Amino acid sequence: MELSQIPFAFQSRLRLSVIAGLLAGPKNFRALQDLTGATPGNLGKQLEQLEEGGYLVSKKEFVGRRPNTTYRLLPYGRAQFAEYVALLESLLAGAGEEPAEEPKEE
């Protein structure tokens, strides 16, 4: 992956937060909402885009009489995230330390 090829999934703080949150395992909609602080509408739209992109899968079921949707990161999503992290690490490794600015005397 190159800097100019960063996938759409990592170009949004919310989508990146969702993927990072799912690395630890499946989570339901409410848990993802608590984790990200997103509104239900915005989170739902971003989850839909990630599912359409093949990053995650949803499973809808009823718990008692309540609908419950659980999201799980797919191997493709995990691999893309690993490539993204590797890109960031290579950028950091190649950046070198910038000298700190010395305070200006007045």
mmCIF file of N, CA, C and O in Angstrom:
data_model
loop_
_atom_site.group_PDB
_atom_site.id
_atom_site.type_symbol
_atom_site.label_atom_id
_atom_site.label_comp_id
_atom_site.label_asym_id
_atom_site.label_seq_id
_atom_site.Cartn_x
_atom_site.Cartn_y
_atom_site.Cartn_z
ATOM 1 N N MET A 1 0.852 -1.177 0.000
ATOM 2 C CA MET A 1 0.000 0.000 0.000
ATOM 3 C C MET A 1 0.895 1.236 0.000
ATOM 4 O O MET A 1 1.885 1.295 0.711
ATOM 5 N N GLU A 2 0.519 2.203 -0.806
ATOM 6 C CA GLU A 2 1.244 3.464 -0.866
ATOM 7 C C GLU A 2 0.356 4.576 -0.338
ATOM 8 O O GLU A 2 -0.864 4.430 -0.283
ATOM 9 N N LEU A 3 0.979 5.681 0.000
ATOM 10 C CA LEU A 3 0.254 6.808 0.566
ATOM 11 C C LEU A 3 -0.901 7.250 -0.324
ATOM 12 O O LEU A 3 -1.983 7.575 0.158
ATOM 13 N N SER A 4 -0.708 7.212 -1.626
ATOM 14 C CA SER A 4 -1.756 7.642 -2.555
ATOM 15 C C SER A 4 -2.862 6.595 -2.726
ATOM 16 O O SER A 4 -3.862 6.860 -3.380
ATOM 17 N N GLN A 5 -2.669 5.416 -2.135
ATOM 18 C CA GLN A 5 -3.629 4.321 -2.304
ATOM 19 C C GLN A 5 -4.329 3.931 -1.012
ATOM 20 O O GLN A 5 -4.821 2.813 -0.888
ATOM 21 N N ILE A 6 -4.403 4.839 -0.053
ATOM 22 C CA ILE A 6 -5.072 4.522 1.208
ATOM 23 C C ILE A 6 -6.547 4.257 0.929
ATOM 24 O O ILE A 6 -7.231 5.096 0.348
ATOM 25 N N PRO A 7 -7.057 3.094 1.298
ATOM 26 C CA PRO A 7 -8.455 2.758 1.028
ATOM 27 C C PRO A 7 -9.436 3.709 1.736
ATOM 28 O O PRO A 7 -9.113 4.297 2.767
ATOM 29 N N PHE A 8 -10.622 3.817 1.176
ATOM 30 C CA PHE A 8 -11.658 4.695 1.720
ATOM 31 C C PHE A 8 -11.928 4.389 3.193
ATOM 32 O O PHE A 8 -12.260 5.271 3.971
ATOM 33 N N ALA A 9 -11.784 3.139 3.571
ATOM 34 C CA ALA A 9 -12.108 2.721 4.940
ATOM 35 C C ALA A 9 -11.260 3.442 5.981
ATOM 36 O O ALA A 9 -11.697 3.611 7.115
ATOM 37 N N PHE A 10 -10.081 3.882 5.594
ATOM 38 C CA PHE A 10 -9.175 4.507 6.549
ATOM 39 C C PHE A 10 -9.098 6.021 6.367
ATOM 40 O O PHE A 10 -8.255 6.677 6.953
ATOM 41 N N GLN A 11 -9.994 6.562 5.570
ATOM 42 C CA GLN A 11 -10.009 8.001 5.325
ATOM 43 C C GLN A 11 -11.048 8.710 6.180
ATOM 44 O O GLN A 11 -11.289 9.893 6.009
ATOM 45 N N SER A 12 -11.639 7.992 7.086
ATOM 46 C CA SER A 12 -12.647 8.554 7.989
ATOM 47 C C SER A 12 -12.328 8.088 9.410
ATOM 48 O O SER A 12 -12.061 6.901 9.643
ATOM 49 N N ARG A 13 -12.352 9.015 10.349
ATOM 50 C CA ARG A 13 -12.078 8.668 11.746
ATOM 51 C C ARG A 13 -13.070 7.621 12.238
ATOM 52 O O ARG A 13 -12.703 6.668 12.925
ATOM 53 N N LEU A 14 -14.334 7.763 11.848
ATOM 54 C CA LEU A 14 -15.354 6.833 12.327
ATOM 55 C C LEU A 14 -15.142 5.436 11.765
ATOM 56 O O LEU A 14 -15.171 4.444 12.506
ATOM 57 N N ARG A 15 -14.911 5.315 10.463
ATOM 58 C CA ARG A 15 -14.678 3.984 9.878
ATOM 59 C C ARG A 15 -13.416 3.353 10.457
ATOM 60 O O ARG A 15 -13.390 2.158 10.765
ATOM 61 N N LEU A 16 -12.381 4.147 10.649
ATOM 62 C CA LEU A 16 -11.142 3.641 11.237
ATOM 63 C C LEU A 16 -11.384 3.168 12.669
ATOM 64 O O LEU A 16 -10.902 2.113 13.082
ATOM 65 N N SER A 17 -12.183 3.906 13.426
ATOM 66 C CA SER A 17 -12.516 3.523 14.804
ATOM 67 C C SER A 17 -13.297 2.215 14.843
ATOM 68 O O SER A 17 -13.068 1.367 15.715
ATOM 69 N N VAL A 18 -14.225 2.055 13.906
ATOM 70 C CA VAL A 18 -15.018 0.821 13.850
ATOM 71 C C VAL A 18 -14.117 -0.376 13.585
ATOM 72 O O VAL A 18 -14.190 -1.397 14.274
ATOM 73 N N ILE A 19 -13.247 -0.252 12.583
ATOM 74 C CA ILE A 19 -12.357 -1.364 12.240
ATOM 75 C C ILE A 19 -11.431 -1.683 13.411
ATOM 76 O O ILE A 19 -11.251 -2.845 13.778
ATOM 77 N N ALA A 20 -10.853 -0.651 14.016
ATOM 78 C CA ALA A 20 -9.966 -0.871 15.162
ATOM 79 C C ALA A 20 -10.729 -1.536 16.315
ATOM 80 O O ALA A 20 -10.206 -2.433 16.981
ATOM 81 N N GLY A 21 -11.969 -1.125 16.531
ATOM 82 C CA GLY A 21 -12.777 -1.708 17.594
ATOM 83 C C GLY A 21 -13.114 -3.165 17.348
ATOM 84 O O GLY A 21 -13.216 -3.959 18.288
ATOM 85 N N LEU A 22 -13.266 -3.538 16.095
ATOM 86 C CA LEU A 22 -13.624 -4.919 15.764
ATOM 87 C C LEU A 22 -12.416 -5.852 15.747
ATOM 88 O O LEU A 22 -12.580 -7.068 15.643
ATOM 89 N N LEU A 23 -11.213 -5.309 15.847
ATOM 90 C CA LEU A 23 -10.024 -6.167 15.886
ATOM 91 C C LEU A 23 -10.067 -7.124 17.075
ATOM 92 O O LEU A 23 -9.581 -8.248 16.993
ATOM 93 N N ALA A 24 -10.637 -6.674 18.178
ATOM 94 C CA ALA A 24 -10.696 -7.493 19.392
ATOM 95 C C ALA A 24 -11.800 -8.550 19.335
ATOM 96 O O ALA A 24 -11.846 -9.426 20.180
ATOM 97 N N GLY A 25 -12.689 -8.441 18.359
ATOM 98 C CA GLY A 25 -13.768 -9.414 18.239
ATOM 99 C C GLY A 25 -15.070 -8.746 17.863
ATOM 100 O O GLY A 25 -15.161 -7.515 17.812
ATOM 101 N N PRO A 26 -16.092 -9.534 17.592
ATOM 102 C CA PRO A 26 -17.387 -8.997 17.174
ATOM 103 C C PRO A 26 -17.998 -8.080 18.230
ATOM 104 O O PRO A 26 -17.783 -8.271 19.435
ATOM 105 N N LYS A 27 -18.747 -7.103 17.741
ATOM 106 C CA LYS A 27 -19.450 -6.182 18.636
ATOM 107 C C LYS A 27 -20.813 -5.871 18.037
ATOM 108 O O LYS A 27 -20.975 -5.846 16.824
ATOM 109 N N ASN A 28 -21.783 -5.606 18.919
ATOM 110 C CA ASN A 28 -23.098 -5.227 18.417
ATOM 111 C C ASN A 28 -23.139 -3.722 18.154
ATOM 112 O O ASN A 28 -22.203 -2.985 18.494
ATOM 113 N N PHE A 29 -24.224 -3.284 17.538
ATOM 114 C CA PHE A 29 -24.362 -1.892 17.130
ATOM 115 C C PHE A 29 -24.197 -0.952 18.315
ATOM 116 O O PHE A 29 -23.476 0.051 18.230
ATOM 117 N N ARG A 30 -24.832 -1.275 19.410
ATOM 118 C CA ARG A 30 -24.780 -0.399 20.588
ATOM 119 C C ARG A 30 -23.356 -0.277 21.124
ATOM 120 O O ARG A 30 -22.915 0.812 21.509
ATOM 121 N N ALA A 31 -22.621 -1.376 21.165
ATOM 122 C CA ALA A 31 -21.234 -1.346 21.638
ATOM 123 C C ALA A 31 -20.374 -0.473 20.721
ATOM 124 O O ALA A 31 -19.535 0.297 21.200
ATOM 125 N N LEU A 32 -20.597 -0.569 19.417
ATOM 126 C CA LEU A 32 -19.845 0.266 18.477
ATOM 127 C C LEU A 32 -20.225 1.735 18.624
ATOM 128 O O LEU A 32 -19.375 2.621 18.514
ATOM 129 N N GLN A 33 -21.486 1.984 18.902
ATOM 130 C CA GLN A 33 -21.924 3.363 19.114
ATOM 131 C C GLN A 33 -21.276 3.934 20.375
ATOM 132 O O GLN A 33 -20.788 5.068 20.373
ATOM 133 N N ASP A 34 -21.235 3.155 21.432
ATOM 134 C CA ASP A 34 -20.583 3.595 22.669
ATOM 135 C C ASP A 34 -19.091 3.832 22.444
ATOM 136 O O ASP A 34 -18.521 4.797 22.950
ATOM 137 N N LEU A 35 -18.457 2.943 21.696
ATOM 138 C CA LEU A 35 -17.029 3.030 21.423
ATOM 139 C C LEU A 35 -16.672 4.271 20.605
ATOM 140 O O LEU A 35 -15.687 4.942 20.891
ATOM 141 N N THR A 36 -17.489 4.573 19.602
ATOM 142 C CA THR A 36 -17.163 5.657 18.670
ATOM 143 C C THR A 36 -17.790 6.994 19.026
ATOM 144 O O THR A 36 -17.320 8.034 18.578
ATOM 145 N N GLY A 37 -18.887 6.962 19.788
ATOM 146 C CA GLY A 37 -19.600 8.201 20.095
ATOM 147 C C GLY A 37 -20.397 8.737 18.914
ATOM 148 O O GLY A 37 -20.844 9.887 18.924
ATOM 149 N N ALA A 38 -20.602 7.929 17.902
ATOM 150 C CA ALA A 38 -21.305 8.345 16.686
ATOM 151 C C ALA A 38 -22.819 8.311 16.875
ATOM 152 O O ALA A 38 -23.335 7.567 17.714
ATOM 153 N N THR A 39 -23.506 9.102 16.079
ATOM 154 C CA THR A 39 -24.963 9.049 16.071
ATOM 155 C C THR A 39 -25.392 7.749 15.383
ATOM 156 O O THR A 39 -24.648 7.216 14.548
ATOM 157 N N PRO A 40 -26.576 7.242 15.699
ATOM 158 C CA PRO A 40 -27.019 5.992 15.070
ATOM 159 C C PRO A 40 -27.046 6.074 13.538
ATOM 160 O O PRO A 40 -26.622 5.134 12.863
ATOM 161 N N GLY A 41 -27.519 7.184 13.003
ATOM 162 C CA GLY A 41 -27.600 7.313 11.543
ATOM 163 C C GLY A 41 -26.243 7.307 10.874
ATOM 164 O O GLY A 41 -26.034 6.623 9.861
ATOM 165 N N ASN A 42 -25.304 8.058 11.440
ATOM 166 C CA ASN A 42 -23.963 8.118 10.863
ATOM 167 C C ASN A 42 -23.250 6.780 10.993
ATOM 168 O O ASN A 42 -22.647 6.293 10.033
ATOM 169 N N LEU A 43 -23.350 6.165 12.154
ATOM 170 C CA LEU A 43 -22.712 4.867 12.351
ATOM 171 C C LEU A 43 -23.300 3.827 11.405
ATOM 172 O O LEU A 43 -22.568 3.063 10.777
ATOM 173 N N GLY A 44 -24.620 3.816 11.275
ATOM 174 C CA GLY A 44 -25.274 2.863 10.377
ATOM 175 C C GLY A 44 -24.799 3.007 8.943
ATOM 176 O O GLY A 44 -24.531 2.015 8.258
ATOM 177 N N LYS A 45 -24.646 4.235 8.490
ATOM 178 C CA LYS A 45 -24.195 4.492 7.117
ATOM 179 C C LYS A 45 -22.757 4.014 6.924
ATOM 180 O O LYS A 45 -22.428 3.384 5.914
ATOM 181 N N GLN A 46 -21.895 4.308 7.889
ATOM 182 C CA GLN A 46 -20.490 3.891 7.779
ATOM 183 C C GLN A 46 -20.352 2.368 7.844
ATOM 184 O O GLN A 46 -19.549 1.778 7.115
ATOM 185 N N LEU A 47 -21.135 1.725 8.700
ATOM 186 C CA LEU A 47 -21.122 0.261 8.765
ATOM 187 C C LEU A 47 -21.581 -0.347 7.447
ATOM 188 O O LEU A 47 -21.016 -1.339 6.978
ATOM 189 N N GLU A 48 -22.589 0.251 6.859
ATOM 190 C CA GLU A 48 -23.093 -0.213 5.561
ATOM 191 C C GLU A 48 -21.996 -0.115 4.503
ATOM 192 O O GLU A 48 -21.786 -1.044 3.713
ATOM 193 N N GLN A 49 -21.271 0.998 4.468
ATOM 194 C CA GLN A 49 -20.196 1.179 3.491
ATOM 195 C C GLN A 49 -19.070 0.166 3.714
ATOM 196 O O GLN A 49 -18.530 -0.385 2.757
ATOM 197 N N LEU A 50 -18.721 -0.077 4.981
ATOM 198 C CA LEU A 50 -17.675 -1.046 5.272
ATOM 199 C C LEU A 50 -18.101 -2.462 4.890
ATOM 200 O O LEU A 50 -17.290 -3.253 4.408
ATOM 201 N N GLU A 51 -19.368 -2.766 5.088
ATOM 202 C CA GLU A 51 -19.863 -4.094 4.706
ATOM 203 C C GLU A 51 -19.860 -4.236 3.188
ATOM 204 O O GLU A 51 -19.444 -5.268 2.656
ATOM 205 N N GLU A 52 -20.306 -3.214 2.484
ATOM 206 C CA GLU A 52 -20.290 -3.242 1.015
ATOM 207 C C GLU A 52 -18.867 -3.356 0.474
ATOM 208 O O GLU A 52 -18.643 -3.962 -0.568
ATOM 209 N N GLY A 53 -17.895 -2.786 1.193
ATOM 210 C CA GLY A 53 -16.499 -2.846 0.778
ATOM 211 C C GLY A 53 -15.809 -4.154 1.127
ATOM 212 O O GLY A 53 -14.650 -4.365 0.780
ATOM 213 N N GLY A 54 -16.503 -5.050 1.827
ATOM 214 C CA GLY A 54 -15.935 -6.350 2.167
ATOM 215 C C GLY A 54 -15.062 -6.355 3.408
ATOM 216 O O GLY A 54 -14.325 -7.307 3.645
ATOM 217 N N TYR A 55 -15.143 -5.292 4.225
ATOM 218 C CA TYR A 55 -14.322 -5.205 5.424
ATOM 219 C C TYR A 55 -14.932 -5.936 6.614
ATOM 220 O O TYR A 55 -14.217 -6.426 7.474
ATOM 221 N N LEU A 56 -16.247 -5.983 6.670
ATOM 222 C CA LEU A 56 -16.922 -6.622 7.791
ATOM 223 C C LEU A 56 -18.225 -7.256 7.323
ATOM 224 O O LEU A 56 -18.676 -7.034 6.204
ATOM 225 N N VAL A 57 -18.802 -8.045 8.211
ATOM 226 C CA VAL A 57 -20.071 -8.705 7.935
ATOM 227 C C VAL A 57 -20.984 -8.487 9.139
ATOM 228 O O VAL A 57 -20.510 -8.391 10.272
ATOM 229 N N SER A 58 -22.276 -8.385 8.854
ATOM 230 C CA SER A 58 -23.241 -8.213 9.944
ATOM 231 C C SER A 58 -24.114 -9.453 10.063
ATOM 232 O O SER A 58 -24.340 -10.174 9.094
ATOM 233 N N LYS A 59 -24.584 -9.675 11.285
ATOM 234 C CA LYS A 59 -25.504 -10.788 11.553
ATOM 235 C C LYS A 59 -26.655 -10.216 12.356
ATOM 236 O O LYS A 59 -26.456 -9.684 13.446
ATOM 237 N N LYS A 60 -27.847 -10.314 11.794
ATOM 238 C CA LYS A 60 -29.044 -9.784 12.452
ATOM 239 C C LYS A 60 -29.822 -10.928 13.073
ATOM 240 O O LYS A 60 -30.042 -11.950 12.449
ATOM 241 N N GLU A 61 -30.214 -10.721 14.335
ATOM 242 C CA GLU A 61 -31.012 -11.715 15.037
ATOM 243 C C GLU A 61 -31.833 -11.002 16.104
ATOM 244 O O GLU A 61 -31.634 -9.821 16.365
ATOM 245 N N PHE A 62 -32.745 -11.714 16.691
ATOM 246 C CA PHE A 62 -33.545 -11.158 17.772
ATOM 247 C C PHE A 62 -33.073 -11.741 19.095
ATOM 248 O O PHE A 62 -32.828 -12.938 19.210
ATOM 249 N N VAL A 63 -32.945 -10.876 20.075
ATOM 250 C CA VAL A 63 -32.648 -11.293 21.436
ATOM 251 C C VAL A 63 -33.899 -10.943 22.226
ATOM 252 O O VAL A 63 -34.182 -9.773 22.472
ATOM 253 N N GLY A 64 -34.642 -11.972 22.560
ATOM 254 C CA GLY A 64 -35.971 -11.736 23.111
ATOM 255 C C GLY A 64 -36.826 -11.153 21.986
ATOM 256 O O GLY A 64 -36.951 -11.737 20.933
ATOM 257 N N ARG A 65 -37.375 -9.994 22.212
ATOM 258 C CA ARG A 65 -38.170 -9.332 21.178
ATOM 259 C C ARG A 65 -37.411 -8.181 20.514
ATOM 260 O O ARG A 65 -37.972 -7.471 19.701
ATOM 261 N N ARG A 66 -36.181 -8.026 20.901
ATOM 262 C CA ARG A 66 -35.401 -6.892 20.393
ATOM 263 C C ARG A 66 -34.466 -7.329 19.267
ATOM 264 O O ARG A 66 -33.770 -8.351 19.391
ATOM 265 N N PRO A 67 -34.394 -6.529 18.207
ATOM 266 C CA PRO A 67 -33.421 -6.823 17.148
ATOM 267 C C PRO A 67 -32.005 -6.524 17.647
ATOM 268 O O PRO A 67 -31.784 -5.587 18.409
ATOM 269 N N ASN A 68 -31.070 -7.347 17.235
ATOM 270 C CA ASN A 68 -29.672 -7.167 17.618
ATOM 271 C C ASN A 68 -28.807 -7.468 16.397
ATOM 272 O O ASN A 68 -28.898 -8.544 15.818
ATOM 273 N N THR A 69 -27.976 -6.509 16.011
ATOM 274 C CA THR A 69 -27.072 -6.703 14.886
ATOM 275 C C THR A 69 -25.649 -6.724 15.416
ATOM 276 O O THR A 69 -25.217 -5.811 16.114
ATOM 277 N N THR A 70 -24.930 -7.783 15.073
ATOM 278 C CA THR A 70 -23.540 -7.948 15.478
ATOM 279 C C THR A 70 -22.665 -7.831 14.241
ATOM 280 O O THR A 70 -23.006 -8.333 13.173
ATOM 281 N N TYR A 71 -21.527 -7.167 14.408
ATOM 282 C CA TYR A 71 -20.588 -6.945 13.304
ATOM 283 C C TYR A 71 -19.285 -7.657 13.615
ATOM 284 O O TYR A 71 -18.816 -7.667 14.743
ATOM 285 N N ARG A 72 -18.719 -8.262 12.564
ATOM 286 C CA ARG A 72 -17.460 -9.001 12.701
ATOM 287 C C ARG A 72 -16.533 -8.594 11.555
ATOM 288 O O ARG A 72 -16.947 -8.509 10.400
ATOM 289 N N LEU A 73 -15.274 -8.344 11.884
ATOM 290 C CA LEU A 73 -14.270 -7.989 10.894
ATOM 291 C C LEU A 73 -13.929 -9.222 10.061
ATOM 292 O O LEU A 73 -13.711 -10.303 10.605
ATOM 293 N N LEU A 74 -13.887 -9.067 8.760
ATOM 294 C CA LEU A 74 -13.535 -10.164 7.859
ATOM 295 C C LEU A 74 -12.021 -10.209 7.656
ATOM 296 O O LEU A 74 -11.323 -9.213 7.906
ATOM 297 N N PRO A 75 -11.473 -11.337 7.199
ATOM 298 C CA PRO A 75 -10.023 -11.428 6.962
ATOM 299 C C PRO A 75 -9.508 -10.317 6.035
ATOM 300 O O PRO A 75 -8.422 -9.779 6.252
ATOM 301 N N TYR A 76 -10.290 -9.951 5.032
ATOM 302 C CA TYR A 76 -9.888 -8.864 4.128
ATOM 303 C C TYR A 76 -9.733 -7.552 4.893
ATOM 304 O O TYR A 76 -8.755 -6.818 4.701
ATOM 305 N N GLY A 77 -10.667 -7.260 5.773
ATOM 306 C CA GLY A 77 -10.600 -6.037 6.561
ATOM 307 C C GLY A 77 -9.396 -6.030 7.485
ATOM 308 O O GLY A 77 -8.711 -5.009 7.633
ATOM 309 N N ARG A 78 -9.120 -7.172 8.108
ATOM 310 C CA ARG A 78 -7.957 -7.287 8.993
ATOM 311 C C ARG A 78 -6.661 -7.111 8.197
ATOM 312 O O ARG A 78 -5.738 -6.420 8.639
ATOM 313 N N ALA A 79 -6.585 -7.709 7.006
ATOM 314 C CA ALA A 79 -5.381 -7.594 6.166
ATOM 315 C C ALA A 79 -5.178 -6.155 5.703
ATOM 316 O O ALA A 79 -4.047 -5.648 5.710
ATOM 317 N N GLN A 80 -6.254 -5.492 5.311
ATOM 318 C CA GLN A 80 -6.150 -4.101 4.877
ATOM 319 C C GLN A 80 -5.696 -3.207 6.022
ATOM 320 O O GLN A 80 -4.889 -2.292 5.833
ATOM 321 N N PHE A 81 -6.208 -3.466 7.224
ATOM 322 C CA PHE A 81 -5.798 -2.686 8.385
ATOM 323 C C PHE A 81 -4.307 -2.903 8.674
ATOM 324 O O PHE A 81 -3.585 -1.952 8.960
ATOM 325 N N ALA A 82 -3.843 -4.148 8.576
ATOM 326 C CA ALA A 82 -2.427 -4.457 8.811
ATOM 327 C C ALA A 82 -1.551 -3.734 7.789
ATOM 328 O O ALA A 82 -0.492 -3.197 8.138
ATOM 329 N N GLU A 83 -1.988 -3.687 6.529
ATOM 330 C CA GLU A 83 -1.233 -2.971 5.497
ATOM 331 C C GLU A 83 -1.201 -1.473 5.785
ATOM 332 O O GLU A 83 -0.186 -0.809 5.585
ATOM 333 N N TYR A 84 -2.309 -0.941 6.254
ATOM 334 C CA TYR A 84 -2.387 0.479 6.591
ATOM 335 C C TYR A 84 -1.432 0.812 7.743
ATOM 336 O O TYR A 84 -0.683 1.786 7.689
ATOM 337 N N VAL A 85 -1.420 -0.023 8.768
ATOM 338 C CA VAL A 85 -0.517 0.182 9.907
ATOM 339 C C VAL A 85 0.934 0.077 9.444
ATOM 340 O O VAL A 85 1.789 0.874 9.857
ATOM 341 N N ALA A 86 1.242 -0.888 8.571
ATOM 342 C CA ALA A 86 2.605 -1.036 8.047
ATOM 343 C C ALA A 86 3.021 0.217 7.270
ATOM 344 O O ALA A 86 4.175 0.664 7.371
ATOM 345 N N LEU A 87 2.102 0.792 6.519
ATOM 346 C CA LEU A 87 2.391 2.029 5.788
ATOM 347 C C LEU A 87 2.732 3.149 6.766
ATOM 348 O O LEU A 87 3.722 3.865 6.582
ATOM 349 N N LEU A 88 1.928 3.298 7.809
ATOM 350 C CA LEU A 88 2.187 4.337 8.807
ATOM 351 C C LEU A 88 3.531 4.115 9.498
ATOM 352 O O LEU A 88 4.296 5.067 9.712
ATOM 353 N N GLU A 89 3.837 2.850 9.811
ATOM 354 C CA GLU A 89 5.116 2.547 10.455
ATOM 355 C C GLU A 89 6.287 2.878 9.541
ATOM 356 O O GLU A 89 7.307 3.409 9.988
ATOM 357 N N SER A 90 6.153 2.595 8.240
ATOM 358 C CA SER A 90 7.247 2.904 7.317
ATOM 359 C C SER A 90 7.418 4.413 7.158
ATOM 360 O O SER A 90 8.542 4.902 7.026
ATOM 361 N N LEU A 91 6.326 5.150 7.196
ATOM 362 C CA LEU A 91 6.419 6.607 7.130
ATOM 363 C C LEU A 91 7.134 7.157 8.360
ATOM 364 O O LEU A 91 7.987 8.051 8.256
ATOM 365 N N LEU A 92 6.795 6.614 9.534
ATOM 366 C CA LEU A 92 7.456 7.051 10.760
ATOM 367 C C LEU A 92 8.938 6.694 10.765
ATOM 368 O O LEU A 92 9.782 7.486 11.192
ATOM 369 N N ALA A 93 9.263 5.513 10.294
ATOM 370 C CA ALA A 93 10.654 5.064 10.278
ATOM 371 C C ALA A 93 11.505 5.925 9.345
ATOM 372 O O ALA A 93 12.671 6.195 9.628
ATOM 373 N N GLY A 94 10.916 6.356 8.261
ATOM 374 C CA GLY A 94 11.658 7.160 7.291
ATOM 375 C C GLY A 94 11.651 8.642 7.578
ATOM 376 O O GLY A 94 12.350 9.419 6.924
ATOM 377 N N ALA A 95 10.892 9.057 8.571
ATOM 378 C CA ALA A 95 10.730 10.486 8.823
ATOM 379 C C ALA A 95 11.931 11.092 9.527
ATOM 380 O O ALA A 95 12.262 12.245 9.311
ATOM 381 N N GLY A 96 12.603 10.369 10.380
ATOM 382 C CA GLY A 96 13.716 10.942 11.132
ATOM 383 C C GLY A 96 13.215 11.994 12.107
ATOM 384 O O GLY A 96 12.110 12.496 11.995
ATOM 385 N N GLU A 97 14.043 12.329 13.022
ATOM 386 C CA GLU A 97 13.679 13.316 14.038
ATOM 387 C C GLU A 97 13.935 14.715 13.502
ATOM 388 O O GLU A 97 14.989 14.991 12.947
ATOM 389 N N GLU A 98 12.980 15.594 13.687
ATOM 390 C CA GLU A 98 13.180 16.993 13.343
ATOM 391 C C GLU A 98 13.783 17.687 14.543
ATOM 392 O O GLU A 98 13.379 17.438 15.673
ATOM 393 N N PRO A 99 14.758 18.578 14.282
ATOM 394 C CA PRO A 99 15.330 19.285 15.430
ATOM 395 C C PRO A 99 14.283 20.186 16.069
ATOM 396 O O PRO A 99 13.471 20.797 15.383
ATOM 397 N N ALA A 100 14.306 20.221 17.382
ATOM 398 C CA ALA A 100 13.365 21.075 18.107
ATOM 399 C C ALA A 100 13.762 22.535 17.905
ATOM 400 O O ALA A 100 14.947 22.863 17.835
ATOM 401 N N GLU A 101 12.776 23.385 17.805
ATOM 402 C CA GLU A 101 13.062 24.821 17.659
ATOM 403 C C GLU A 101 13.592 25.344 18.976
ATOM 404 O O GLU A 101 13.084 25.027 20.054
ATOM 405 N N GLU A 102 14.609 26.163 18.857
ATOM 406 C CA GLU A 102 15.158 26.781 20.059
ATOM 407 C C GLU A 102 14.311 27.990 20.393
ATOM 408 O O GLU A 102 13.849 28.704 19.500
ATOM 409 N N PRO A 103 14.103 28.241 21.662
ATOM 410 C CA PRO A 103 13.305 29.407 22.053
ATOM 411 C C PRO A 103 13.971 30.696 21.582
ATOM 412 O O PRO A 103 15.190 30.819 21.598
ATOM 413 N N LYS A 104 13.154 31.626 21.161
ATOM 414 C CA LYS A 104 13.663 32.912 20.690
ATOM 415 C C LYS A 104 13.926 33.811 21.894
ATOM 416 O O LYS A 104 13.118 33.872 22.814
ATOM 417 N N GLU A 105 15.045 34.481 21.833
ATOM 418 C CA GLU A 105 15.376 35.406 22.919
ATOM 419 C C GLU A 105 14.713 36.737 22.622
ATOM 420 O O GLU A 105 14.708 37.205 21.496
ATOM 421 N N GLU A 106 14.185 37.346 23.648
ATOM 422 C CA GLU A 106 13.540 38.642 23.458
ATOM 423 C C GLU A 106 14.336 39.741 24.072
ATOM 424 O O GLU A 106 15.108 39.653 24.890
#
